[in-house]
Amino acid sequence: HTEKWGGIRCPVGQARVTDAFGLPNCGHIVHVVGPPWPSDAAELRDAYAAGVEAALGVLDSTAQQAIRSLGVPAISSGVQQWPRDMSWAAAIQSLGGHLLEAELARRSNDMEQDEESPPTRER
């Protein structure tokens, strides 16, 4: 099943990024096509993860400032008929996992920098 919007094909579980088309306080829009209900919850989590990766890809490709906010809808809870609470649970698992990985990477980098810094003498 493939959705087509603005000439950009987006298969289920993948994401595409477009300009914001003049929306205020918004630089880009990440379009995600989620799986229909009933389906495996892992597919829904993967759709959320694809959205996050697409948003981070915009940051990498445009060399702009860091993403300050990310609005996330309840993917697949409309036409695809996933119960909203299940969609949000998948979002929390996927986005929370990404945030945890990012925090662990940041702490690891901080520790590496501390080890490379010469010791300072206290007086």
mmCIF file of C-alpha atoms in Angstrom:
data_model
loop_
_atom_site.group_PDB
_atom_site.id
_atom_site.type_symbol
_atom_site.label_atom_id
_atom_site.label_comp_id
_atom_site.label_asym_id
_atom_site.label_seq_id
_atom_site.Cartn_x
_atom_site.Cartn_y
_atom_site.Cartn_z
ATOM 1 C CA HIS A 1 0.000 0.000 0.000
ATOM 2 C CA THR A 2 1.529 3.310 -1.063
ATOM 3 C CA GLU A 3 0.293 6.804 -0.294
ATOM 4 C CA LYS A 4 1.140 9.593 -2.728
ATOM 5 C CA TRP A 5 1.248 13.215 -1.676
ATOM 6 C CA GLY A 6 2.957 16.061 -3.488
ATOM 7 C CA GLY A 7 4.506 13.614 -5.926
ATOM 8 C CA ILE A 8 6.480 11.874 -3.174
ATOM 9 C CA ARG A 9 5.652 8.199 -2.719
ATOM 10 C CA CYS A 10 5.814 6.996 0.849
ATOM 11 C CA PRO A 11 5.359 3.284 1.597
ATOM 12 C CA VAL A 12 3.895 2.153 4.908
ATOM 13 C CA GLY A 13 6.436 2.472 7.702
ATOM 14 C CA GLN A 14 8.597 5.032 5.935
ATOM 15 C CA ALA A 15 8.775 8.818 6.120
ATOM 16 C CA ARG A 16 9.293 11.683 3.693
ATOM 17 C CA VAL A 17 10.187 15.309 4.408
ATOM 18 C CA THR A 18 8.800 18.371 2.628
ATOM 19 C CA ASP A 19 8.970 22.112 3.170
ATOM 20 C CA ALA A 20 6.499 23.557 5.652
ATOM 21 C CA PHE A 21 4.560 25.414 2.914
ATOM 22 C CA GLY A 22 4.357 28.620 4.938
ATOM 23 C CA LEU A 23 3.211 27.111 8.235
ATOM 24 C CA PRO A 24 4.283 29.495 11.020
ATOM 25 C CA ASN A 25 7.118 28.378 13.324
ATOM 26 C CA CYS A 26 7.712 25.300 11.209
ATOM 27 C CA GLY A 27 10.639 24.562 8.913
ATOM 28 C CA HIS A 28 9.681 21.141 7.575
ATOM 29 C CA ILE A 29 6.918 18.567 7.639
ATOM 30 C CA VAL A 30 7.679 14.876 8.130
ATOM 31 C CA HIS A 31 5.023 12.699 6.488
ATOM 32 C CA VAL A 32 4.698 9.149 7.843
ATOM 33 C CA VAL A 33 2.367 6.412 6.605
ATOM 34 C CA GLY A 34 1.525 4.040 9.429
ATOM 35 C CA PRO A 35 0.191 0.491 9.185
ATOM 36 C CA PRO A 36 -3.528 -0.353 9.226
ATOM 37 C CA TRP A 37 -5.250 -1.883 12.238
ATOM 38 C CA PRO A 38 -4.953 -4.716 13.159
ATOM 39 C CA SER A 39 -1.257 -5.082 12.575
ATOM 40 C CA ASP A 40 1.907 -5.832 14.488
ATOM 41 C CA ALA A 41 2.717 -3.072 17.006
ATOM 42 C CA ALA A 42 6.361 -3.287 15.927
ATOM 43 C CA GLU A 43 5.301 -1.879 12.539
ATOM 44 C CA LEU A 44 3.767 1.109 14.262
ATOM 45 C CA ARG A 45 6.877 1.679 16.406
ATOM 46 C CA ASP A 46 8.984 1.441 13.242
ATOM 47 C CA ALA A 47 6.821 4.123 11.600
ATOM 48 C CA TYR A 48 7.454 6.480 14.532
ATOM 49 C CA ALA A 49 11.176 5.684 14.385
ATOM 50 C CA ALA A 50 11.202 6.429 10.638
ATOM 51 C CA GLY A 51 9.683 9.844 11.372
ATOM 52 C CA VAL A 52 12.356 10.664 13.928
ATOM 53 C CA GLU A 53 15.142 9.504 11.617
ATOM 54 C CA ALA A 54 13.704 11.615 8.782
ATOM 55 C CA ALA A 55 13.568 14.676 11.060
ATOM 56 C CA LEU A 56 17.181 14.124 12.113
ATOM 57 C CA GLY A 57 18.127 13.645 8.450
ATOM 58 C CA VAL A 58 16.832 17.142 7.694
ATOM 59 C CA LEU A 59 19.125 18.490 10.384
ATOM 60 C CA ASP A 60 22.126 16.641 8.931
ATOM 61 C CA SER A 61 21.457 17.622 5.314
ATOM 62 C CA THR A 62 20.740 21.311 5.871
ATOM 63 C CA ALA A 63 23.344 22.021 8.582
ATOM 64 C CA GLN A 64 20.813 24.193 10.384
ATOM 65 C CA GLN A 65 20.458 24.710 14.079
ATOM 66 C CA ALA A 66 19.304 21.886 16.292
ATOM 67 C CA ILE A 67 15.676 20.827 16.243
ATOM 68 C CA ARG A 68 13.962 22.669 19.094
ATOM 69 C CA SER A 69 10.581 20.990 18.826
ATOM 70 C CA LEU A 70 8.880 18.125 17.057
ATOM 71 C CA GLY A 71 5.103 17.805 16.833
ATOM 72 C CA VAL A 72 4.018 14.170 16.640
ATOM 73 C CA PRO A 73 0.469 13.066 15.813
ATOM 74 C CA ALA A 74 -1.045 9.723 16.783
ATOM 75 C CA ILE A 75 0.107 7.857 13.672
ATOM 76 C CA SER A 76 -2.429 5.446 12.167
ATOM 77 C CA SER A 77 -5.171 6.448 14.619
ATOM 78 C CA GLY A 78 -7.382 8.012 11.949
ATOM 79 C CA VAL A 79 -8.090 6.252 8.672
ATOM 80 C CA GLN A 80 -5.920 3.281 9.644
ATOM 81 C CA GLN A 81 -8.098 2.812 12.782
ATOM 82 C CA TRP A 82 -5.435 2.090 15.411
ATOM 83 C CA PRO A 83 -6.732 2.842 18.911
ATOM 84 C CA ARG A 84 -5.184 6.145 20.003
ATOM 85 C CA ASP A 85 -3.862 4.767 23.295
ATOM 86 C CA MET A 86 -2.002 2.026 21.433
ATOM 87 C CA SER A 87 -0.611 4.527 18.938
ATOM 88 C CA TRP A 88 0.636 6.782 21.731
ATOM 89 C CA ALA A 89 2.180 3.810 23.558
ATOM 90 C CA ALA A 90 4.121 2.990 20.392
ATOM 91 C CA ALA A 91 5.183 6.642 20.113
ATOM 92 C CA ILE A 92 6.461 6.721 23.678
ATOM 93 C CA GLN A 93 8.404 3.488 23.208
ATOM 94 C CA SER A 94 9.977 4.643 19.960
ATOM 95 C CA LEU A 95 10.668 8.279 20.844
ATOM 96 C CA GLY A 96 11.699 7.437 24.405
ATOM 97 C CA GLY A 97 14.163 4.863 23.109
ATOM 98 C CA HIS A 98 15.662 7.423 20.757
ATOM 99 C CA LEU A 99 16.001 10.021 23.514
ATOM 100 C CA LEU A 100 17.663 7.458 25.792
ATOM 101 C CA GLU A 101 20.169 6.516 23.066
ATOM 102 C CA ALA A 102 20.952 10.192 22.434
ATOM 103 C CA GLU A 103 21.497 10.858 26.147
ATOM 104 C CA LEU A 104 23.774 7.826 26.523
ATOM 105 C CA ALA A 105 25.812 8.949 23.500
ATOM 106 C CA ARG A 106 26.117 12.457 24.936
ATOM 107 C CA ARG A 107 27.306 11.121 28.299
ATOM 108 C CA SER A 108 29.790 8.827 26.591
ATOM 109 C CA ASN A 109 31.227 11.775 24.637
ATOM 110 C CA ASP A 110 31.448 13.826 27.833
ATOM 111 C CA MET A 111 33.363 11.014 29.563
ATOM 112 C CA GLU A 112 35.772 10.683 26.614
ATOM 113 C CA GLN A 113 36.464 14.420 26.677
ATOM 114 C CA ASP A 114 37.108 14.304 30.435
ATOM 115 C CA GLU A 115 39.621 11.486 29.955
ATOM 116 C CA GLU A 116 41.457 13.415 27.209
ATOM 117 C CA SER A 117 41.671 16.655 29.213
ATOM 118 C CA PRO A 118 44.868 17.140 31.191
ATOM 119 C CA PRO A 119 44.389 17.074 34.953
ATOM 120 C CA THR A 120 44.220 20.458 36.592
ATOM 121 C CA ARG A 121 46.055 21.362 39.762
ATOM 122 C CA GLU A 122 43.987 22.771 42.536
ATOM 123 C CA ARG A 123 45.524 25.407 44.752
#
